[in-house]
PDB file of N, CA and C in Angstrom:
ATOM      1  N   UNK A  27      44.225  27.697  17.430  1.00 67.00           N
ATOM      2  CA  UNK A  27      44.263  28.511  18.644  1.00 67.00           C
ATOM      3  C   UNK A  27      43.112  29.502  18.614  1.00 67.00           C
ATOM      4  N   UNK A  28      42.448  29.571  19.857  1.00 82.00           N
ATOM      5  CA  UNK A  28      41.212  30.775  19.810  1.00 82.00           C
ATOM      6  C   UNK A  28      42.132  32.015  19.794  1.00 82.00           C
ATOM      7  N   UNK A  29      40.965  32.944  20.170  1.00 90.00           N
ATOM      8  CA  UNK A  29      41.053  34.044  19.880  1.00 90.00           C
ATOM      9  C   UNK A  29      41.051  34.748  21.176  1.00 90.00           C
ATOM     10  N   UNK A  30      40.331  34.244  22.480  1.00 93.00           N
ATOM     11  CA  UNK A  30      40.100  34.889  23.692  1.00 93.00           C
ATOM     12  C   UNK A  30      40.461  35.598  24.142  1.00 93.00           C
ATOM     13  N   UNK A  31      40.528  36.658  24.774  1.00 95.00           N
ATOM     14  CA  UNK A  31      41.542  37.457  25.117  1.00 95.00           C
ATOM     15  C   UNK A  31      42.030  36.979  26.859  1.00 95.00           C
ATOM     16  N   UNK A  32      43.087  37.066  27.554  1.00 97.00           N
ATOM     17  CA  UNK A  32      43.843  36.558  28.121  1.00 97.00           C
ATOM     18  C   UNK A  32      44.645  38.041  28.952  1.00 97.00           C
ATOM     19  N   UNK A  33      44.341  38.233  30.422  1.00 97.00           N
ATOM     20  CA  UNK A  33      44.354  39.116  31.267  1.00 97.00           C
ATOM     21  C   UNK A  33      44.978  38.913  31.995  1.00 97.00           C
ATOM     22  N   UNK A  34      46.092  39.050  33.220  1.00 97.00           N
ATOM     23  CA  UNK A  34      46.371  38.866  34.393  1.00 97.00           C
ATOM     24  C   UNK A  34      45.785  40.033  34.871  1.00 97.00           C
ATOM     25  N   UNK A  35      45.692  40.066  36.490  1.00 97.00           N
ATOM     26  CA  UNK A  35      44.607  40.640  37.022  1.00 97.00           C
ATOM     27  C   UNK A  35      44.992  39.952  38.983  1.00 97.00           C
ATOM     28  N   UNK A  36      44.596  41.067  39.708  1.00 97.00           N
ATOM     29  CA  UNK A  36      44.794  40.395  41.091  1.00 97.00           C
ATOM     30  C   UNK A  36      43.221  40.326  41.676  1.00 97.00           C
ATOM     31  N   UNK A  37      43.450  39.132  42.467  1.00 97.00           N
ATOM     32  CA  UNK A  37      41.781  39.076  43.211  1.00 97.00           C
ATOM     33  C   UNK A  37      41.711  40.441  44.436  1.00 97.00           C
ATOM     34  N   UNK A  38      40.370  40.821  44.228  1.00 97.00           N
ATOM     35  CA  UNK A  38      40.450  41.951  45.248  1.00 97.00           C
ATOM     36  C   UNK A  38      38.874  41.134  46.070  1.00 97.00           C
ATOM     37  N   UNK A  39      38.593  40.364  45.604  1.00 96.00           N
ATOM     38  CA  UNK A  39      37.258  39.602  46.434  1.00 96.00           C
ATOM     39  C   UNK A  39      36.866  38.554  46.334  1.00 96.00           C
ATOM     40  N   UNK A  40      36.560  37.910  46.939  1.00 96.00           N
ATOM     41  CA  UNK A  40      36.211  36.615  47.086  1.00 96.00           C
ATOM     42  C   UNK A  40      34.922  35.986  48.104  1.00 96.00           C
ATOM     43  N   UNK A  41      34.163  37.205  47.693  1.00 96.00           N
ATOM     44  CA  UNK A  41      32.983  36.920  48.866  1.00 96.00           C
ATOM     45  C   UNK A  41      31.954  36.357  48.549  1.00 96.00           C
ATOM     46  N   UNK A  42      31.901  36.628  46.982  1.00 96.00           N
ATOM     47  CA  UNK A  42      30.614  35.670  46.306  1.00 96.00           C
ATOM     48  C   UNK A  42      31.086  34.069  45.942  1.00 96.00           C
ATOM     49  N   UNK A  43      29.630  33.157  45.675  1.00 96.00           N
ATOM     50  CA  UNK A  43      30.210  32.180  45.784  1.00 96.00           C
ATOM     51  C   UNK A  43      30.311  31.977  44.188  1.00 96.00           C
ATOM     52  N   UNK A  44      31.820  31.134  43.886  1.00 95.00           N
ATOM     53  CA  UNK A  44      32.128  30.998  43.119  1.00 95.00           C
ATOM     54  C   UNK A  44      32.341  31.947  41.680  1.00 95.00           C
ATOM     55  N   UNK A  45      32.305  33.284  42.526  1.00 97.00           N
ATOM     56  CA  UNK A  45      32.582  34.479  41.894  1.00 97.00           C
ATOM     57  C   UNK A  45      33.931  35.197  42.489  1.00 97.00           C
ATOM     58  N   UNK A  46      34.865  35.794  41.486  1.00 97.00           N
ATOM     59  CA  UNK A  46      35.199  36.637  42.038  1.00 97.00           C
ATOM     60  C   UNK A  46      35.668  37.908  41.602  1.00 97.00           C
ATOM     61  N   UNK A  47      36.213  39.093  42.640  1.00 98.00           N
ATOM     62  CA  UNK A  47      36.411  40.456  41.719  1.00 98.00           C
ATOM     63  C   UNK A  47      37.721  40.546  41.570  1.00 98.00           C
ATOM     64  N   UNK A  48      38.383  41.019  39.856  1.00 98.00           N
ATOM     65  CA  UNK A  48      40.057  40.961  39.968  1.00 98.00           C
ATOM     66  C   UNK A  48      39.969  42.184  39.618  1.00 98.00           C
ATOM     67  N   UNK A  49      41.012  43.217  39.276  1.00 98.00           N
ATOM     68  CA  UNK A  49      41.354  44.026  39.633  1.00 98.00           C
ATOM     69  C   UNK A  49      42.592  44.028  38.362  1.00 98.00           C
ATOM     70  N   UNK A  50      42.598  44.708  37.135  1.00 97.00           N
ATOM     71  CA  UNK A  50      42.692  44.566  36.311  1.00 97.00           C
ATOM     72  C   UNK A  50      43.944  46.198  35.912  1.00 97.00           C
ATOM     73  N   UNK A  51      45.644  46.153  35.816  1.00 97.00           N
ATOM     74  CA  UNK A  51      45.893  47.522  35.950  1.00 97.00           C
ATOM     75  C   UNK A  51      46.513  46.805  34.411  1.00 97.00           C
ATOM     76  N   UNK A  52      46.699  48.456  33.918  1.00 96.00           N
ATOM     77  CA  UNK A  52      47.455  48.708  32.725  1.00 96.00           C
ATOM     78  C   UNK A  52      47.869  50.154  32.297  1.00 96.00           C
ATOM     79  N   UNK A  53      49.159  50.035  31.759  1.00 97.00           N
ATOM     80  CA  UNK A  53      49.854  51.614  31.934  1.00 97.00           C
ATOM     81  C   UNK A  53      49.650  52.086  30.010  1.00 97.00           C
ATOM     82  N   UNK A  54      49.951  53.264  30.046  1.00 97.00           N
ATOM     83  CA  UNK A  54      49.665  53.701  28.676  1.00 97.00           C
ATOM     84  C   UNK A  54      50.504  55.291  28.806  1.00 97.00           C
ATOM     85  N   UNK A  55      51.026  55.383  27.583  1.00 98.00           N
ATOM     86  CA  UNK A  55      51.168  56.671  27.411  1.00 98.00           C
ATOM     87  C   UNK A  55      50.133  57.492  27.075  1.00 98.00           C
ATOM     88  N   UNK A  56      50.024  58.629  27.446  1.00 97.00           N
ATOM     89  CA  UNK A  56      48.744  59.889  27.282  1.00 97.00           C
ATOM     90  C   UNK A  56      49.661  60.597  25.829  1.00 97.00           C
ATOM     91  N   UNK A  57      48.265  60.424  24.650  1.00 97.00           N
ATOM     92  CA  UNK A  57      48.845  60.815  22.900  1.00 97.00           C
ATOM     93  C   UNK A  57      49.077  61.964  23.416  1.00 97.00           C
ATOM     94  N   UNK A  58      49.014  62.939  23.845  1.00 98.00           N
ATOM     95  CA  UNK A  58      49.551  64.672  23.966  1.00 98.00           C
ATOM     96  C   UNK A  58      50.427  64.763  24.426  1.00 98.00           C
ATOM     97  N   UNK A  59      50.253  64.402  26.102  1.00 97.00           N
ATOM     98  CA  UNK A  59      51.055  65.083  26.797  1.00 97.00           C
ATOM     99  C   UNK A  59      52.324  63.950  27.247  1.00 97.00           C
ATOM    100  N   UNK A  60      52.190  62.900  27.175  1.00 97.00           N
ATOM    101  CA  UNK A  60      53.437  61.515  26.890  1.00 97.00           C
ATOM    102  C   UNK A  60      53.744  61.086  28.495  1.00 97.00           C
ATOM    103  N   UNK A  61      52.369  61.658  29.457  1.00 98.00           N
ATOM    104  CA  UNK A  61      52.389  61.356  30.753  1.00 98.00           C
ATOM    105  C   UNK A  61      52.235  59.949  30.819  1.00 98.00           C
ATOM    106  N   UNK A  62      52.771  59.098  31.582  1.00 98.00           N
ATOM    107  CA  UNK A  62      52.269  57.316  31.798  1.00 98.00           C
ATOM    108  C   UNK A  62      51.098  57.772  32.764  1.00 98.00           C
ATOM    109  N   UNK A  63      50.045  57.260  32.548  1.00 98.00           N
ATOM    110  CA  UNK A  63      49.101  56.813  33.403  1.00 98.00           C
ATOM    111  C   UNK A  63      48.583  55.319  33.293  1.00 98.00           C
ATOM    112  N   UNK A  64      48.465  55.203  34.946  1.00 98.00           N
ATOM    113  CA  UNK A  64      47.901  54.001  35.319  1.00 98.00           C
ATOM    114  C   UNK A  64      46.229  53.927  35.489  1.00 98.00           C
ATOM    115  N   UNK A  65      45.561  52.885  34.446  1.00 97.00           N
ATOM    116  CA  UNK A  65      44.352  52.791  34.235  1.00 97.00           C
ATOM    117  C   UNK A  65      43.825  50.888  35.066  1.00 97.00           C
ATOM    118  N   UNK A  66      43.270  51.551  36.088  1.00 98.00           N
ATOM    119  CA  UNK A  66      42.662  49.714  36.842  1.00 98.00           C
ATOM    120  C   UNK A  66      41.027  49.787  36.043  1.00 98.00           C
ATOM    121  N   UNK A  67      40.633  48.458  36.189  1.00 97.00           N
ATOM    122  CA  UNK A  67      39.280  48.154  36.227  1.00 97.00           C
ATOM    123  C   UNK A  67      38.765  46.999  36.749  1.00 97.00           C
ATOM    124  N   UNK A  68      38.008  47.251  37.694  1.00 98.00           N
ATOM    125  CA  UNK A  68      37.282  46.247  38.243  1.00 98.00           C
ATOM    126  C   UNK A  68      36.452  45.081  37.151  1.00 98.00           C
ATOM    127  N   UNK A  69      36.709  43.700  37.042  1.00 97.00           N
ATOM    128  CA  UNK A  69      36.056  42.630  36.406  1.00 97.00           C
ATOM    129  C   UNK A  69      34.889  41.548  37.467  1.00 97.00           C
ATOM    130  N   UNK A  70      34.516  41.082  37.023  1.00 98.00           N
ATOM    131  CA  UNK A  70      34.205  39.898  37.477  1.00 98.00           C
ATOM    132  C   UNK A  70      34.097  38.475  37.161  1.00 98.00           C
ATOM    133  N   UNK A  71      34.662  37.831  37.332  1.00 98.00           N
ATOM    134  CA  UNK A  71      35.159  36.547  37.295  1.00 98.00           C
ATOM    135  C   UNK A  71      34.849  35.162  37.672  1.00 98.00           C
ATOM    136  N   UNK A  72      34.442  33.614  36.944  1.00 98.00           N
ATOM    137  CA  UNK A  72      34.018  33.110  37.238  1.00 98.00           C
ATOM    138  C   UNK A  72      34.764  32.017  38.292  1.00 98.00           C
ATOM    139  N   UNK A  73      34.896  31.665  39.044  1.00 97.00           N
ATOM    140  CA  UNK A  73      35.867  30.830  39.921  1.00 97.00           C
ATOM    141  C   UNK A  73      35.893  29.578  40.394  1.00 97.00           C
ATOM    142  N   UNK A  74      36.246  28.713  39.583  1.00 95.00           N
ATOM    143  CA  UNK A  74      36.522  26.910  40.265  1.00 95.00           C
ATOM    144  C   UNK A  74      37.460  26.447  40.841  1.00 95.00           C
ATOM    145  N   UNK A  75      38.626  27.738  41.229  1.00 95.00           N
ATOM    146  CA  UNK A  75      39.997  26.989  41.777  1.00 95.00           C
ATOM    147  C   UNK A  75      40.421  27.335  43.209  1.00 95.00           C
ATOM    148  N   UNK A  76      39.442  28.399  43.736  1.00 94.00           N
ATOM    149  CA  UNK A  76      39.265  28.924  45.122  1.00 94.00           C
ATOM    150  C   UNK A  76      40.589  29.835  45.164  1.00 94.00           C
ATOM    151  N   UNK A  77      40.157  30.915  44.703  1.00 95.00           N
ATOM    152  CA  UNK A  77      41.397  31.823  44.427  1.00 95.00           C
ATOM    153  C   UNK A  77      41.255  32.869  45.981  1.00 95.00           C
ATOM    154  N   UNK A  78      42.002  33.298  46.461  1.00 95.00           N
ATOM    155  CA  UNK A  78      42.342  34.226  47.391  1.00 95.00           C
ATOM    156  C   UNK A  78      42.312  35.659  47.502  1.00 95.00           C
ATOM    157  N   UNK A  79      42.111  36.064  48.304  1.00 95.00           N
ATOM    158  CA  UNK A  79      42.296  37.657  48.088  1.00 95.00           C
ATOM    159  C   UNK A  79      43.863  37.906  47.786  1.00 95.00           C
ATOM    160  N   UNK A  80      44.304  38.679  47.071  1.00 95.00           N
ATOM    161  CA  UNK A  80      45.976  38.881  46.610  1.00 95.00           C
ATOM    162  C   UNK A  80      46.334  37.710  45.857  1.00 95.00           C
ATOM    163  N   UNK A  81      45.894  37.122  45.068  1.00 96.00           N
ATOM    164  CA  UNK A  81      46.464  36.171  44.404  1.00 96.00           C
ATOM    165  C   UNK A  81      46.038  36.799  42.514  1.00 96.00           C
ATOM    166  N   UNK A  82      47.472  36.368  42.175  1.00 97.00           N
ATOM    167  CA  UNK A  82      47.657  37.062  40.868  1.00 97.00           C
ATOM    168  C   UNK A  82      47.112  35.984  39.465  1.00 97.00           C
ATOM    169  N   UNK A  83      45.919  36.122  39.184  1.00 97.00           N
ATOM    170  CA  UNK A  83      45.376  35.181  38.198  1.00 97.00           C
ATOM    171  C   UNK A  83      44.928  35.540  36.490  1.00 97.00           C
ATOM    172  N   UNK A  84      45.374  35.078  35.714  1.00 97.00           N
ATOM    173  CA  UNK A  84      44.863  34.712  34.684  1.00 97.00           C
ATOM    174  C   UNK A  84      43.701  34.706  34.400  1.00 97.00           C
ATOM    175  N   UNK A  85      42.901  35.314  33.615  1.00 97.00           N
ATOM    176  CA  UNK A  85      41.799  35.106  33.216  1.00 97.00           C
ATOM    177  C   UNK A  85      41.582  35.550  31.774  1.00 97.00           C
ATOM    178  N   UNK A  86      40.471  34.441  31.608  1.00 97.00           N
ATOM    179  CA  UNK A  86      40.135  34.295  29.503  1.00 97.00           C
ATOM    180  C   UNK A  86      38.578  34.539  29.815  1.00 97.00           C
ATOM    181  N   UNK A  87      38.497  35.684  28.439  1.00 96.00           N
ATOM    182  CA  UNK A  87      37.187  35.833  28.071  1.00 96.00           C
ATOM    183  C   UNK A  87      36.312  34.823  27.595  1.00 96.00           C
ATOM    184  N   UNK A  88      35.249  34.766  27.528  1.00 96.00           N
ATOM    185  CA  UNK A  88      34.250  33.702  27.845  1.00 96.00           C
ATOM    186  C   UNK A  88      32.917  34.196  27.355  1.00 96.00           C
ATOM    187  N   UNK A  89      31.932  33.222  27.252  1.00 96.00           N
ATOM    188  CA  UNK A  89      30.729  33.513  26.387  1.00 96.00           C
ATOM    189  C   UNK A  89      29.683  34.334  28.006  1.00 96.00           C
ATOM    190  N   UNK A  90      28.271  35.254  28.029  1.00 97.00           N
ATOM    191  CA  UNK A  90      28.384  35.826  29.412  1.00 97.00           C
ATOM    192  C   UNK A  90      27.885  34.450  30.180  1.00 97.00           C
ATOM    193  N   UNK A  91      28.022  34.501  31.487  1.00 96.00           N
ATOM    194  CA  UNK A  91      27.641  33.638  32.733  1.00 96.00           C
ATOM    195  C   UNK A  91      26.659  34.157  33.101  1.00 96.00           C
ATOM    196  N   UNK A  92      26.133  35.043  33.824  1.00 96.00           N
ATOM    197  CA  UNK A  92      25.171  36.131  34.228  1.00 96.00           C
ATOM    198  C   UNK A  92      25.948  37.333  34.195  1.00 96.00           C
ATOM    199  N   UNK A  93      24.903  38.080  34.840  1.00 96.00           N
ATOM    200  CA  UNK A  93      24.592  39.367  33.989  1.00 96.00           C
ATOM    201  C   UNK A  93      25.840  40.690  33.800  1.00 96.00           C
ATOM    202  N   UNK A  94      26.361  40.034  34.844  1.00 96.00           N
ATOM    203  CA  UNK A  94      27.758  40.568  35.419  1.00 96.00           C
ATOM    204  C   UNK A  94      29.195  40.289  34.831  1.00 96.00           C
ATOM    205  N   UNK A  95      28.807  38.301  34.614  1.00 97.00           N
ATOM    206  CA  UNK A  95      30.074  37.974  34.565  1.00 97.00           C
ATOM    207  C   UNK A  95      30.585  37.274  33.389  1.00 97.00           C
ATOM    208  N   UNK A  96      31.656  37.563  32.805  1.00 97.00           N
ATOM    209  CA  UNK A  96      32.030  37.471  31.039  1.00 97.00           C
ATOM    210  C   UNK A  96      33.503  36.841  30.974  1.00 97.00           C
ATOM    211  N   UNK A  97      33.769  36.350  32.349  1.00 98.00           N
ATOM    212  CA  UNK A  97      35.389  36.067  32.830  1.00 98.00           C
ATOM    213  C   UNK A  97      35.667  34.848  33.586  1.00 98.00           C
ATOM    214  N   UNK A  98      36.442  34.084  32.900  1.00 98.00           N
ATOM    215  CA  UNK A  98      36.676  32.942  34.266  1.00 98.00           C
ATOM    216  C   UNK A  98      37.855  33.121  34.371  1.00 98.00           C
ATOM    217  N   UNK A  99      38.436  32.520  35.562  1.00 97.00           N
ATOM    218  CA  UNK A  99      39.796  31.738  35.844  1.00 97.00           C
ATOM    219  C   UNK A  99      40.325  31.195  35.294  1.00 97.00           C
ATOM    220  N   UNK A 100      41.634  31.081  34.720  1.00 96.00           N
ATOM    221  CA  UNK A 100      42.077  30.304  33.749  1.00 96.00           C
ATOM    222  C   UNK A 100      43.377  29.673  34.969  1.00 96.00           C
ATOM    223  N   UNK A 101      44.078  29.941  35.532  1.00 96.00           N
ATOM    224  CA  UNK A 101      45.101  29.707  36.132  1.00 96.00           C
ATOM    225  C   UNK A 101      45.087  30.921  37.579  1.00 96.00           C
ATOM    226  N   UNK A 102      45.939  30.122  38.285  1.00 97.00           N
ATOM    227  CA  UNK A 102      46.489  31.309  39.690  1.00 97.00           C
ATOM    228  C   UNK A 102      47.744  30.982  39.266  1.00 97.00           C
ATOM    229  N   UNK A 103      48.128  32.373  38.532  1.00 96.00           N
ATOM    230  CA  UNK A 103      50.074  32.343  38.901  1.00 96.00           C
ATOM    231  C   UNK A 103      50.984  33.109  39.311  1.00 96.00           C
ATOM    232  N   UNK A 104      50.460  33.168  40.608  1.00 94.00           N
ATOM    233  CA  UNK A 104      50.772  33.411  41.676  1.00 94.00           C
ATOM    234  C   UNK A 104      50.235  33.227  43.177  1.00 94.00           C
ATOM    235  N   UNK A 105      50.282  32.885  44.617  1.00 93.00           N
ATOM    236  CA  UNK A 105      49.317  32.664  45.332  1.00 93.00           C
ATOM    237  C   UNK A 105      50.366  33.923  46.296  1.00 93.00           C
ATOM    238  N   UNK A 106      49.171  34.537  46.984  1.00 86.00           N
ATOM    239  CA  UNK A 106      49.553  35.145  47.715  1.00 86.00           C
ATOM    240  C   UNK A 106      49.692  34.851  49.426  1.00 86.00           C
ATOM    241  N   UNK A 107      50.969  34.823  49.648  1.00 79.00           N
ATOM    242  CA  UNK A 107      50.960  33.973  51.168  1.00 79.00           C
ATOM    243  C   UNK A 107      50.341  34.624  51.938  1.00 79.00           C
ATOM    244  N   UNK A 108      50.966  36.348  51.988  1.00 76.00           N
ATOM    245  CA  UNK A 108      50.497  36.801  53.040  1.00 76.00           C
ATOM    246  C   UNK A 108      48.679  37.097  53.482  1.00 76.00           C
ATOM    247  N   UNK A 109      48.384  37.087  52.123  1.00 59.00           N
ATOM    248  CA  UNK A 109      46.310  36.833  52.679  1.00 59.00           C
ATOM    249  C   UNK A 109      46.489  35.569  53.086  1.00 59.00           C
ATOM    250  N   UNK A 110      46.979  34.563  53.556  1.00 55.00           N
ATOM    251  CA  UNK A 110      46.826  33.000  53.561  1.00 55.00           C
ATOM    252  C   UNK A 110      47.005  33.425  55.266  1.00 55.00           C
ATOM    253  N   UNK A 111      47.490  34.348  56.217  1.00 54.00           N
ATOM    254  CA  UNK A 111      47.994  34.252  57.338  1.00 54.00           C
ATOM    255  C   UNK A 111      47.609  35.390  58.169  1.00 54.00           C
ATOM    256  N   UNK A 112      47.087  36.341  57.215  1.00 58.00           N
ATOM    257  CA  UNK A 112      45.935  37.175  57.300  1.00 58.00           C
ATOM    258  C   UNK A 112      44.711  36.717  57.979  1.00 58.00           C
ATOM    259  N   UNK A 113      44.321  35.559  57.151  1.00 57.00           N
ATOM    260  CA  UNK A 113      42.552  34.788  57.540  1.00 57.00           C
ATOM    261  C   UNK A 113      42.626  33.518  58.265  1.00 57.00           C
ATOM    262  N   UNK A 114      43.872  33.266  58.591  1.00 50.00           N
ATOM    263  CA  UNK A 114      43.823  32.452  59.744  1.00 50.00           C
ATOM    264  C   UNK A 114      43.413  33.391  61.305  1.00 50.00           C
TER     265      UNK A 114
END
């Protein structure tokens, strides 16, 4: 088994081709004060499965693509209907 590291993440773009931007949240306790904060980060992602805006995907680290992008698609698991009825 590799080592890759392995993300879920929601698409927030899909405007480049065969790129896209996910949107990456994770909660943590703060060491002092024991506040939860929520920490997002924008990725970029490589894309062969035509993922959607709102669709909840998987993604594995990867050797870089260009200069930007260090991420592909591994799976959509989840599809999001309501962008599907949105862009009609």
């Amino acid at each position: 088994m590799n080592t890759r590291r392995r993300i879920n993440g929601t698409v927030t773009s899909n405007k480049m081709d065969k790129t896209v931007s996910v949107q990456i949240t994770r909660k943590y306790r703060h060491p002092l004060y024991q506040k939860v904060i929520t920490s997002k980060t924008n990725v970029k992602a490589h894309d062969e499965l035509n993922c959607s805006i709102g669709d909840e995907v998987l993604i594995v680290e990867s050797r870089p693509i260009s200069k930007t992008k260090r991420w592909v698609v591994q799976e959509i698991t989840k599809k999001n209907v309501r962008g599907l009825e949105e862009q009609k």
